[in-house]
Amino acid sequence: MSAAALPVAERTPAGTLAARFAGLMLSHAVLLAGAVFMLLPFVWMLSTSIKPPADIFTTQLTLWPHQFAGVENYGAALSKAPLIRFALNGVIVCAGILVVQLATSIPCGYALAKLRFPGNNLLFVLVLLGLCIPVQVPALPLYIALAEAGLLNTYFSLMLPFFLSVFAIFLFRQFFKGFPDDIIQAARLDGMSEFEIVWRIVVPSAWPAIAAFCVFSIIAHWNDLYWPLIVISDMNLATPPLGMMMFADAESGSSYGPLTAAAALMTAPLMIAFLLARRRFIEGITMTGVK
Amino acid sequence: VSAAAATLSHAGPPLRLRQRRIERLTGWGFALPAFVLLLLVNLAPLVVLLILSFTDYQLGAISTKFVGLDNFTTAFGDATVRRAFGNTFLYVLIVLPGAVIGALVVAVLVHARKRSRWVYEIIYFLPVTSTLIAMATVWQFLLHPELGPVDAFLRLLHLPSIAFLSDPRWALPTLAVIGIWQLIGFNMVLFLAGLSAIPRDLYEAAEIDGCVNGLDRFFTITLPLLGPTLMFVLITTSITAFKIFDTVAVLTRGNPMGTTDVLLYDIYLEGFQYFHTGYASALTVLFLVVILIFSAIQAYLVDRRVHYG
């Protein structure tokens, strides 16, 4: 290793060293410029959320307000819109969806990966087909069905299209495929039922894939707007994005202080979770993204 | 040993047969809940959608009849629909280079950093986890033609104010920039995964072969070896961009002068605001066809990677 590195080091006179330094500076300059673009909305959101109207409605730009109005703005946001309720709705919907997704896709993924039964291949083809169909496609028929059943404006209607995740089935099938058959066979000889094998042996070993999928599912459904916008008109059932949209409409873009305070509160839970579990989030996106 | 083997093979066939039956039953049992849901939530609605697209069904209407291909011929002749397709593709064309090349550059630079890598990872990934609807409201204020910091920056450069979201020339590109902002971190993470799969000694070998320039290394090693990741990112970004809806619904609602009227927003209006269900179904079928074309290209590329990769 050090022998291989030596010739390179030998060929590094002062000129190349300066060039490397310049390259390093350039690379940081590009990254920092991009970082400003990425962070600007967050910084401006937090800054505006603690400004009084006098500091907002002026062409004089300041990052820190002349007079701290954070309490007023966050107080106004919380009293004008049921933000806690939106967040709670988001938690209920995400949790409900996730539980059903895991309960149905883990056994199905295991069956597709490890069990021989007639229809196995056909089912897998259907799963692959399902992967290409975005939720906007079944939305119209599902909406009609829910309307006919009188189930619009319910938690159930918010969750229904997402109970099944073909993506989860696909991900778990790929992951379970790599699980050693010998261990499963040994567990069978020990008299374990297939149900026990799945939940007590295979699932614990698949923890990274399951955690990755949970991250993916929660980000997707906490932030989804299209479907809640269709089935929910009752503000008490609004998820964070829909609630935010209703709130922004009601304020019609005039009171930026409370609006940005509300935005900060609605986007905070996931961002804090991300900052706490950065590795899991990034692994999750990598795993679910590369497929 | 041979005696044990003999008893095993003797007891084998009925045991294996019983095991097969158990496996078949558990297989069906395990797959059943997912299969039923797949049928109810995905496949049956797809069939219903196809049927609806050949009818004049309107939610709450008294009578419905088959109209053949009328919905589709109307859609092709409808200037609004053609404009929606045009706007959507234009949006994809702007987002694609920004979100893919931008993410590639960032990933290559971040990958080379050792100590500061995690800081950049967090910063660039932050928008992916943020709630786009909430952040869209912030963007609106950021781009405010009188009060926003972007306008202050333009004034600093002695440039005229731009009404980013209400000027027909600027509205769609502005939404595309917000789209790029949201996608770059996601694509960066995918590229980083691809980059860490490239063996280090390849770079050392290239350096010995006289490939000392960073750009040389990028074009002779990084880019070719990143090919499969690049293709994947291109397709997923196209699909995501093609599904643009959120920022339109919150920020522009198709305005100004229809320049941000995109396909999904059109479908949403026809299907869930005007309740032209049959017509909206036909538009959804067209939407699905485009998505399936993207998916088919992806499947073809993944297939090639398996054979030659």
Coordinates of C-alpha atoms in Angstrom, one line a residue:
Chain A
M1 CA 0.0 0.0 0.0
S2 CA 2.7 2.5 1.0
A3 CA 5.0 1.2 -1.7
A4 CA 2.2 1.9 -4.3
A5 CA 1.7 5.4 -2.9
L6 CA 5.3 6.3 -2.9
P7 CA 5.9 6.9 -6.7
V8 CA 2.9 9.3 -6.7
A9 CA 4.3 11.2 -3.7
E10 CA 7.7 11.4 -5.4
R11 CA 6.1 13.0 -8.5
T12 CA 4.5 15.7 -6.4
P13 CA 6.7 18.8 -6.7
A14 CA 5.7 22.2 -5.4
G15 CA 3.8 23.0 -8.6
T16 CA 1.4 20.1 -8.4
L17 CA 1.0 20.7 -4.7
A18 CA -0.2 24.2 -5.4
A19 CA -2.5 22.8 -8.1
R20 CA -3.9 20.3 -5.6
F21 CA -4.5 23.1 -3.1
A22 CA -6.3 25.1 -5.8
G23 CA -8.4 22.1 -6.7
L24 CA -9.3 21.6 -3.1
M25 CA -10.4 25.2 -2.7
L26 CA -12.3 25.0 -6.0
S27 CA -14.1 21.9 -4.9
H28 CA -15.1 23.5 -1.5
A29 CA -16.2 26.6 -3.3
V30 CA -18.5 24.7 -5.6
L31 CA -19.9 22.6 -2.7
L32 CA -20.4 25.7 -0.5
A33 CA -22.2 27.6 -3.3
G34 CA -24.5 24.6 -3.8
A35 CA -24.9 24.4 0.0
V36 CA -26.2 28.0 0.1
F37 CA -28.8 27.1 -2.5
M38 CA -29.9 24.0 -0.6
L39 CA -30.0 25.8 2.8
L40 CA -31.4 29.2 1.8
P41 CA -35.1 28.1 2.1
F42 CA -34.5 26.6 5.6
V43 CA -32.5 29.6 6.9
W44 CA -35.1 32.0 5.5
M45 CA -37.9 29.9 6.9
L46 CA -36.5 30.0 10.4
S47 CA -35.5 33.6 10.1
T48 CA -38.9 34.8 9.0
S49 CA -40.6 32.7 11.6
I50 CA -39.2 34.9 14.4
K51 CA -39.6 38.2 12.6
P52 CA -42.4 40.8 13.4
P53 CA -44.3 42.1 10.4
A54 CA -42.2 45.3 10.5
D55 CA -39.1 43.3 9.7
I56 CA -40.8 41.2 7.1
F57 CA -42.6 43.9 5.0
T58 CA -39.5 45.8 4.3
T59 CA -36.9 45.7 1.5
Q60 CA -34.2 45.9 4.2
L61 CA -32.9 42.4 4.5
T62 CA -31.9 41.1 7.9
L63 CA -31.3 37.6 9.1
W64 CA -31.9 38.3 12.8
P65 CA -35.0 40.4 13.6
H66 CA -34.8 43.8 15.3
Q67 CA -37.4 42.6 17.6
F68 CA -37.9 38.9 18.4
A69 CA -41.4 37.8 17.5
G70 CA -40.9 34.0 17.6
V71 CA -43.4 33.6 20.4
E72 CA -46.1 35.6 18.6
N73 CA -45.6 33.8 15.2
Y74 CA -45.5 30.3 16.5
G75 CA -48.3 31.0 18.9
A76 CA -50.4 32.5 16.1
A77 CA -49.6 29.4 13.9
L78 CA -50.7 27.0 16.6
S79 CA -53.9 28.9 17.4
K80 CA -55.0 29.7 13.9
A81 CA -54.5 26.2 12.5
P82 CA -54.8 22.8 14.3
L83 CA -51.1 22.0 13.6
I84 CA -50.8 19.5 16.4
R85 CA -53.9 17.8 14.9
F86 CA -52.3 17.7 11.4
A87 CA -49.1 16.2 12.8
L88 CA -51.1 13.6 14.8
N89 CA -53.1 12.7 11.6
G90 CA -49.8 12.3 9.8
V91 CA -48.6 9.9 12.5
I92 CA -51.8 7.9 12.5
V93 CA -51.9 7.6 8.7
C94 CA -48.2 6.8 8.4
A95 CA -48.3 4.2 11.2
G96 CA -51.5 2.6 9.9
I97 CA -50.1 2.3 6.4
L98 CA -46.7 1.0 7.6
V99 CA -48.1 -1.7 9.8
V100 CA -50.4 -3.1 7.1
Q101 CA -47.6 -2.9 4.5
L102 CA -45.2 -4.8 6.7
A103 CA -47.8 -7.4 7.8
T104 CA -48.7 -8.2 4.2
S105 CA -45.4 -7.8 2.3
I106 CA -43.1 -9.7 4.7
P107 CA -44.9 -13.0 4.4
C108 CA -45.5 -12.5 0.7
G109 CA -41.9 -11.6 0.1
Y110 CA -40.8 -14.8 2.0
A111 CA -43.3 -16.9 0.1
L112 CA -41.9 -15.6 -3.2
A113 CA -38.3 -16.0 -2.2
K114 CA -38.3 -19.3 -0.4
L115 CA -41.5 -21.4 -1.0
R116 CA -42.4 -23.3 -4.0
F117 CA -46.1 -23.1 -4.8
P118 CA -48.1 -22.9 -8.1
G119 CA -48.6 -19.3 -9.1
N120 CA -45.4 -18.1 -7.5
N121 CA -44.0 -16.8 -10.9
L122 CA -47.3 -15.3 -11.9
L123 CA -47.6 -13.4 -8.7
F124 CA -44.0 -12.1 -9.1
V125 CA -44.8 -10.8 -12.6
L126 CA -47.9 -9.0 -11.2
V127 CA -45.7 -7.4 -8.5
L128 CA -43.2 -6.2 -11.2
L129 CA -46.2 -4.8 -13.1
G130 CA -47.5 -3.1 -10.0
L131 CA -44.1 -1.4 -9.5
C132 CA -44.7 0.6 -12.7
I133 CA -48.2 1.9 -11.6
P134 CA -48.2 5.2 -9.7
V135 CA -51.0 5.9 -7.3
Q136 CA -52.5 8.5 -9.6
V137 CA -53.6 5.6 -11.9
P138 CA -56.0 3.7 -9.6
A139 CA -57.0 7.0 -7.9
L140 CA -60.2 7.6 -10.0
P141 CA -61.8 4.1 -9.5
L142 CA -60.7 4.1 -5.8
Y143 CA -62.3 7.5 -5.3
I144 CA -65.5 6.3 -6.9
A145 CA -65.6 3.2 -4.7
L146 CA -64.9 5.2 -1.5
A147 CA -67.5 7.8 -2.5
E148 CA -70.1 5.1 -3.1
A149 CA -69.3 3.4 0.2
G150 CA -69.6 6.8 2.0
L151 CA -66.0 6.5 3.2
L152 CA -64.6 9.8 2.0
N153 CA -63.1 11.9 4.8
T154 CA -62.0 9.0 6.9
Y155 CA -58.6 7.7 8.0
F156 CA -59.4 4.6 6.1
S157 CA -59.7 6.4 2.9
L158 CA -56.4 8.1 3.4
M159 CA -54.6 4.8 3.9
L160 CA -56.4 2.5 1.5
P161 CA -54.4 2.9 -1.7
F162 CA -51.1 2.3 0.2
F163 CA -52.0 -0.7 2.3
L164 CA -50.2 -2.8 -0.3
S165 CA -46.7 -1.9 -1.3
V166 CA -45.5 -3.9 -4.3
F167 CA -42.2 -2.2 -3.7
A168 CA -41.9 -3.7 -0.2
I169 CA -42.8 -7.2 -1.6
F170 CA -40.1 -6.8 -4.2
L171 CA -37.5 -5.4 -1.8
F172 CA -38.1 -8.2 0.8
R173 CA -38.1 -10.9 -1.8
Q174 CA -34.7 -9.8 -3.1
F175 CA -33.4 -9.6 0.5
F176 CA -34.9 -12.9 1.7
K177 CA -33.4 -14.7 -1.4
G178 CA -30.0 -14.3 0.2
F179 CA -31.0 -16.0 3.4
P180 CA -29.4 -19.4 3.8
D181 CA -31.7 -22.3 3.0
D182 CA -29.9 -24.5 5.5
I183 CA -31.0 -22.5 8.5
I184 CA -34.6 -22.6 7.3
Q185 CA -34.4 -26.3 6.8
A186 CA -32.8 -26.8 10.2
A187 CA -35.5 -24.8 11.9
R188 CA -38.1 -26.9 10.1
L189 CA -36.5 -30.1 11.4
D190 CA -36.6 -28.6 14.8
G191 CA -40.4 -28.4 14.4
M192 CA -40.8 -24.7 13.9
S193 CA -43.8 -23.6 11.9
E194 CA -43.2 -21.5 8.8
F195 CA -44.9 -18.6 10.6
E196 CA -42.4 -18.8 13.4
I197 CA -39.5 -19.1 10.9
V198 CA -40.6 -15.9 9.2
W199 CA -41.1 -13.7 12.2
R200 CA -38.5 -15.2 14.6
I201 CA -35.6 -16.1 12.3
V202 CA -35.8 -14.4 8.9
V203 CA -37.3 -11.0 10.0
P204 CA -34.6 -10.2 12.6
S205 CA -31.9 -10.9 10.0
A206 CA -33.6 -8.6 7.5
W207 CA -33.6 -5.7 9.9
P208 CA -31.6 -3.3 7.6
A209 CA -34.0 -3.9 4.7
I210 CA -37.0 -3.4 6.9
A211 CA -35.6 -0.2 8.5
A212 CA -34.8 1.1 5.0
F213 CA -38.3 0.4 3.9
C214 CA -39.8 2.1 7.0
V215 CA -37.8 5.3 6.3
F216 CA -38.9 5.2 2.6
S217 CA -42.6 4.6 3.4
I218 CA -42.8 7.3 6.2
I219 CA -41.1 10.0 4.1
A220 CA -43.4 9.2 1.1
H221 CA -46.7 9.2 3.1
W222 CA -45.9 12.0 5.5
N223 CA -45.3 14.3 2.5
D224 CA -47.9 13.0 0.0
L225 CA -50.4 15.6 -1.1
Y226 CA -52.2 14.2 -4.2
W227 CA -54.3 11.5 -2.5
P228 CA -55.2 13.5 0.7
L229 CA -56.2 16.4 -1.4
I230 CA -58.7 14.1 -3.2
V231 CA -60.3 12.3 -0.4
I232 CA -60.2 14.8 2.5
S233 CA -62.1 18.0 2.7
D234 CA -62.5 18.0 6.5
M235 CA -59.7 20.1 8.0
N236 CA -59.7 17.9 11.1
L237 CA -58.5 14.9 9.1
A238 CA -55.9 16.8 7.1
T239 CA -52.3 15.4 6.9
P240 CA -49.4 17.9 7.3
P241 CA -49.1 18.8 3.6
L242 CA -52.9 19.2 3.1
G243 CA -53.2 21.1 6.4
M244 CA -50.4 23.4 5.4
M245 CA -52.0 24.0 2.0
M246 CA -55.4 24.8 3.6
F247 CA -53.7 27.1 6.1
A248 CA -51.7 28.9 3.4
D249 CA -54.9 29.4 1.4
A250 CA -56.7 30.8 4.4
E251 CA -53.9 33.2 5.1
S252 CA -53.7 34.0 1.4
G253 CA -50.0 34.8 1.6
S254 CA -50.3 37.8 3.8
S255 CA -49.0 36.8 7.3
Y256 CA -45.6 35.3 6.4
G257 CA -44.5 35.1 10.1
P258 CA -47.1 32.6 11.2
L259 CA -47.0 30.8 7.8
T260 CA -43.3 30.1 8.0
A261 CA -43.6 29.2 11.7
A262 CA -46.3 26.6 10.6
A263 CA -44.0 25.4 7.8
A264 CA -41.1 25.0 10.3
L265 CA -43.4 23.0 12.6
M266 CA -44.7 20.7 9.9
T267 CA -41.4 19.9 8.4
A268 CA -39.5 19.6 11.7
P269 CA -40.4 16.0 12.8
L270 CA -38.9 14.3 9.7
M271 CA -35.9 16.6 9.6
I272 CA -35.1 16.0 13.3
A273 CA -35.5 12.2 12.7
F274 CA -33.2 12.5 9.8
L275 CA -30.5 14.4 11.8
L276 CA -30.7 11.8 14.5
A277 CA -30.6 8.8 12.2
R278 CA -28.6 10.1 9.3
R279 CA -26.9 6.8 8.4
R280 CA -30.2 4.9 8.4
F281 CA -31.9 7.5 6.2
I282 CA -29.2 7.5 3.6
E283 CA -28.8 3.7 3.6
G284 CA -32.5 3.5 3.3
I285 CA -32.7 5.7 0.3
T286 CA -29.7 4.0 -1.3
M287 CA -31.2 0.6 -0.8
T288 CA -34.6 1.5 -1.9
G289 CA -33.3 3.7 -4.7
V290 CA -30.9 1.2 -6.3
K291 CA -33.4 -1.6 -6.2
Chain B
V1 CA -23.3 -44.3 8.4
S2 CA -24.8 -46.3 5.5
A3 CA -27.5 -47.7 7.8
A4 CA -28.5 -44.2 8.8
A5 CA -28.5 -43.1 5.1
A6 CA -30.7 -46.1 4.3
T7 CA -33.3 -45.2 6.9
L8 CA -33.2 -41.6 5.8
S9 CA -33.8 -42.4 2.2
H10 CA -36.4 -45.0 3.2
A11 CA -38.3 -42.4 5.3
G12 CA -37.6 -39.7 2.6
P13 CA -40.3 -39.8 0.0
P14 CA -43.4 -39.5 2.2
L15 CA -41.7 -36.9 4.3
R16 CA -40.7 -34.9 1.3
L17 CA -44.2 -35.2 -0.1
R18 CA -45.7 -34.0 3.1
Q19 CA -43.2 -31.1 3.2
R20 CA -44.2 -30.1 -0.4
R21 CA -47.8 -30.0 0.5
I22 CA -47.1 -27.8 3.6
E23 CA -44.9 -25.6 1.5
R24 CA -47.6 -25.2 -1.1
L25 CA -50.3 -24.3 1.5
T26 CA -48.1 -21.9 3.4
G27 CA -47.0 -20.3 0.1
W28 CA -50.6 -19.6 -0.8
G29 CA -51.5 -18.6 2.7
F30 CA -48.6 -16.1 3.0
A31 CA -49.2 -14.6 -0.4
L32 CA -53.0 -14.4 -0.1
P33 CA -53.4 -11.2 1.9
A34 CA -51.0 -9.3 -0.3
F35 CA -52.6 -10.8 -3.4
V36 CA -56.1 -9.8 -2.4
L37 CA -54.9 -6.3 -1.7
L38 CA -53.0 -6.2 -5.0
L39 CA -56.2 -7.2 -6.7
L40 CA -58.5 -4.8 -4.9
V41 CA -56.2 -1.7 -4.8
N42 CA -54.2 -2.0 -7.9
L43 CA -55.3 -4.4 -10.6
A44 CA -59.1 -4.1 -10.4
P45 CA -59.0 -0.3 -10.4
L46 CA -56.7 -0.5 -13.4
V47 CA -59.3 -2.6 -15.3
V48 CA -62.1 -0.2 -14.2
L49 CA -60.0 2.7 -15.3
L50 CA -59.6 1.2 -18.8
I51 CA -63.3 0.6 -19.0
L52 CA -64.2 4.1 -17.8
S53 CA -61.9 5.7 -20.4
F54 CA -64.3 4.4 -23.1
T55 CA -67.4 5.8 -21.4
D56 CA -68.9 9.3 -20.7
Y57 CA -69.2 8.4 -17.0
Q58 CA -69.6 11.4 -14.7
L59 CA -69.7 10.9 -10.9
G60 CA -73.4 11.2 -9.9
A61 CA -74.7 11.1 -13.5
I62 CA -77.9 9.2 -14.1
S63 CA -77.0 7.4 -17.3
T64 CA -73.7 6.3 -18.7
K65 CA -72.9 5.0 -22.2
F66 CA -69.9 3.7 -24.1
V67 CA -68.4 6.3 -26.4
G68 CA -65.7 4.2 -27.9
L69 CA -62.5 6.2 -28.5
D70 CA -64.2 9.6 -28.2
N71 CA -62.4 10.5 -25.0
F72 CA -59.1 9.9 -26.6
T73 CA -59.8 11.7 -29.9
T74 CA -61.1 14.6 -27.8
A75 CA -58.0 14.6 -25.7
F76 CA -55.7 14.6 -28.7
G77 CA -57.7 17.5 -30.2
D78 CA -57.8 19.4 -26.9
A79 CA -55.5 22.4 -26.9
T80 CA -55.4 22.3 -23.1
V81 CA -54.3 18.7 -23.0
R82 CA -51.6 19.3 -25.7
R83 CA -50.4 22.2 -23.7
A84 CA -50.3 20.1 -20.5
F85 CA -48.2 17.5 -22.2
G86 CA -45.9 20.2 -23.6
N87 CA -45.5 21.9 -20.2
T88 CA -44.8 18.6 -18.5
F89 CA -42.2 17.5 -21.0
L90 CA -40.6 20.9 -20.9
Y91 CA -40.5 20.7 -17.1
V92 CA -38.8 17.2 -17.3
L93 CA -36.3 18.6 -19.9
I94 CA -35.3 21.4 -17.5
V95 CA -35.2 19.3 -14.3
L96 CA -33.3 16.4 -15.9
P97 CA -29.9 18.0 -16.6
G98 CA -30.0 20.1 -13.4
A99 CA -30.9 17.3 -11.0
V100 CA -28.7 14.7 -12.7
I101 CA -25.6 16.6 -13.7
G102 CA -25.8 18.7 -10.6
A103 CA -26.1 15.7 -8.4
L104 CA -23.2 13.9 -10.2
V105 CA -20.9 16.9 -9.7
V106 CA -21.8 17.2 -6.1
A107 CA -21.4 13.5 -5.5
V108 CA -17.9 13.3 -7.1
L109 CA -16.8 16.3 -5.0
V110 CA -18.3 15.0 -1.8
H111 CA -16.9 11.6 -2.4
A112 CA -13.4 13.0 -2.4
R113 CA -13.9 14.7 0.9
K114 CA -12.9 12.8 4.0
R115 CA -13.6 14.9 7.1
S116 CA -16.2 17.3 5.8
R117 CA -18.1 14.6 3.9
W118 CA -20.9 14.2 6.5
V119 CA -21.6 17.9 6.6
Y120 CA -22.2 18.1 2.9
E121 CA -24.2 14.9 2.9
I122 CA -26.6 16.4 5.5
I123 CA -26.9 19.7 3.8
Y124 CA -27.6 18.3 0.3
F125 CA -30.0 15.6 1.6
L126 CA -32.0 17.9 3.9
P127 CA -34.6 19.0 1.1
V128 CA -35.4 15.3 0.4
T129 CA -36.8 14.8 3.9
S130 CA -38.5 18.2 4.1
T131 CA -42.2 18.5 3.4
L132 CA -42.3 20.0 -0.1
I133 CA -45.7 21.7 0.5
A134 CA -44.4 23.6 3.5
M135 CA -41.1 24.5 1.7
A136 CA -43.1 25.6 -1.3
T137 CA -44.7 28.3 0.8
V138 CA -41.2 29.3 1.9
W139 CA -40.0 29.4 -1.7
Q140 CA -42.9 31.6 -2.6
F141 CA -41.7 34.2 0.0
L142 CA -38.1 33.7 -1.0
L143 CA -38.9 34.6 -4.6
H144 CA -41.3 37.4 -3.7
P145 CA -40.7 40.2 -6.2
E146 CA -40.4 42.9 -3.5
L147 CA -39.7 41.3 -0.1
G148 CA -37.7 38.3 -0.9
P149 CA -33.9 37.9 -0.6
V150 CA -33.6 36.7 -4.2
D151 CA -35.0 40.1 -5.3
A152 CA -32.6 41.9 -3.0
F153 CA -29.7 39.9 -4.6
L154 CA -30.9 41.0 -8.1
R155 CA -31.1 44.6 -6.9
L156 CA -27.5 44.3 -5.7
L157 CA -26.5 43.3 -9.2
H158 CA -28.6 46.2 -10.6
L159 CA -30.9 43.7 -12.4
P160 CA -34.6 44.3 -12.7
S161 CA -37.1 42.5 -10.4
I162 CA -38.5 39.3 -11.7
A163 CA -42.0 38.1 -10.8
F164 CA -40.8 34.5 -10.8
L165 CA -44.1 32.8 -10.2
S166 CA -46.5 35.2 -12.1
D167 CA -44.4 35.9 -15.2
P168 CA -45.4 33.4 -18.0
R169 CA -41.8 33.2 -19.1
W170 CA -40.4 32.4 -15.7
A171 CA -43.1 30.4 -13.8
L172 CA -42.3 26.9 -15.2
P173 CA -38.5 27.2 -15.0
T174 CA -38.9 28.5 -11.4
L175 CA -40.9 25.4 -10.5
A176 CA -38.2 23.3 -12.2
V177 CA -35.5 24.9 -10.0
I178 CA -37.6 24.0 -6.9
G179 CA -37.9 20.5 -8.3
I180 CA -34.1 20.3 -8.8
W181 CA -33.6 21.6 -5.3
Q182 CA -35.7 18.7 -4.0
L183 CA -34.2 16.0 -6.1
I184 CA -30.4 16.7 -6.0
G185 CA -29.8 15.2 -2.6
F186 CA -31.6 12.0 -3.5
N187 CA -29.7 11.5 -6.7
M188 CA -26.4 12.4 -4.9
V189 CA -26.9 9.6 -2.5
L190 CA -27.5 7.2 -5.4
F191 CA -24.3 8.4 -7.2
L192 CA -22.3 8.1 -3.9
A193 CA -23.3 4.5 -3.7
G194 CA -22.2 4.0 -7.2
L195 CA -18.9 5.8 -6.6
S196 CA -18.0 3.7 -3.6
A197 CA -18.4 0.6 -5.7
I198 CA -15.5 1.7 -8.0
P199 CA -12.2 0.0 -6.9
R200 CA -9.6 2.5 -5.7
D201 CA -6.7 0.7 -7.5
L202 CA -8.2 1.6 -10.8
Y203 CA -7.4 5.3 -10.1
E204 CA -3.9 4.4 -9.0
A205 CA -3.4 2.4 -12.2
A206 CA -4.7 5.3 -14.2
E207 CA -2.4 7.7 -12.4
I208 CA 0.6 5.5 -13.3
D209 CA -0.6 5.4 -16.9
G210 CA -0.3 9.2 -16.9
C211 CA -3.9 10.0 -16.1
V212 CA -3.1 12.7 -13.5
N213 CA -5.7 15.3 -14.3
G214 CA -8.9 15.1 -12.3
L215 CA -11.0 15.6 -15.3
D216 CA -9.1 12.9 -17.2
R217 CA -9.8 10.5 -14.4
F218 CA -13.4 11.4 -14.3
F219 CA -14.0 10.8 -18.0
T220 CA -11.8 7.6 -18.4
I221 CA -12.8 5.8 -15.2
T222 CA -15.6 7.4 -13.1
L223 CA -18.1 8.1 -15.8
P224 CA -17.9 4.8 -17.7
L225 CA -18.0 2.8 -14.5
L226 CA -20.9 4.9 -13.2
G227 CA -22.9 4.2 -16.4
P228 CA -25.5 1.9 -15.0
T229 CA -26.1 4.2 -12.0
L230 CA -26.3 7.2 -14.3
M231 CA -28.9 5.4 -16.5
F232 CA -31.0 4.5 -13.5
V233 CA -30.9 8.0 -12.1
L234 CA -31.8 9.5 -15.5
I235 CA -35.0 7.3 -15.7
T236 CA -36.1 7.7 -12.1
T237 CA -35.6 11.4 -12.3
S238 CA -37.6 11.6 -15.5
I239 CA -40.5 9.6 -13.9
T240 CA -40.4 11.7 -10.8
A241 CA -40.3 15.0 -12.8
F242 CA -43.1 13.7 -15.1
K243 CA -45.3 13.3 -12.0
I244 CA -45.0 17.0 -11.0
F245 CA -48.1 18.1 -9.1
D246 CA -47.4 19.5 -5.6
T247 CA -45.7 22.7 -6.5
V248 CA -48.2 23.5 -9.2
A249 CA -51.1 22.8 -6.9
V250 CA -49.7 25.1 -4.1
L251 CA -47.9 27.8 -6.0
T252 CA -49.3 28.5 -9.5
R253 CA -52.5 26.3 -10.1
G254 CA -51.6 26.2 -13.8
N255 CA -51.2 29.9 -14.1
P256 CA -49.9 32.3 -15.3
M257 CA -51.7 31.9 -18.6
G258 CA -51.6 28.1 -18.5
T259 CA -47.8 28.0 -18.6
T260 CA -47.6 25.7 -15.6
D261 CA -50.7 23.6 -16.4
V262 CA -49.1 20.1 -16.2
L263 CA -50.6 16.7 -17.0
L264 CA -51.3 15.5 -13.4
Y265 CA -52.9 18.8 -12.5
D266 CA -55.1 18.6 -15.6
I267 CA -56.1 15.1 -14.6
Y268 CA -56.8 16.3 -11.0
L269 CA -59.0 19.1 -12.3
E270 CA -61.0 17.0 -14.8
G271 CA -61.4 14.0 -12.5
F272 CA -61.8 15.5 -9.0
Q273 CA -63.0 19.1 -9.5
Y274 CA -65.2 18.9 -12.7
F275 CA -66.0 15.2 -12.2
H276 CA -65.5 14.4 -15.9
T277 CA -64.6 10.9 -14.8
G278 CA -64.6 9.2 -18.2
Y279 CA -62.5 11.9 -19.8
A280 CA -60.1 12.0 -16.8
S281 CA -59.8 8.2 -17.1
A282 CA -58.7 8.5 -20.7
L283 CA -56.1 11.2 -19.7
T284 CA -54.9 8.9 -16.9
V285 CA -54.4 6.1 -19.4
L286 CA -52.3 8.4 -21.5
F287 CA -50.3 9.3 -18.4
L288 CA -49.8 5.7 -17.6
V289 CA -48.6 5.0 -21.2
V290 CA -45.8 7.5 -20.8
I291 CA -44.8 6.1 -17.4
L292 CA -44.8 2.6 -18.9
I293 CA -42.5 3.7 -21.7
F294 CA -40.0 5.1 -19.1
S295 CA -40.3 1.8 -17.1
A296 CA -39.7 -0.3 -20.2
I297 CA -36.5 1.6 -21.1
Q298 CA -35.4 1.1 -17.5
A299 CA -36.2 -2.6 -17.6
Y300 CA -34.3 -3.0 -20.9
L301 CA -31.3 -1.2 -19.4
V302 CA -31.3 -3.2 -16.2
D303 CA -31.5 -6.4 -18.3
R304 CA -28.5 -5.4 -20.3
R305 CA -26.5 -4.6 -17.1
V306 CA -27.3 -8.1 -15.8
H307 CA -25.9 -9.7 -19.0
Y308 CA -22.9 -7.6 -19.7
G309 CA -22.1 -6.0 -16.3

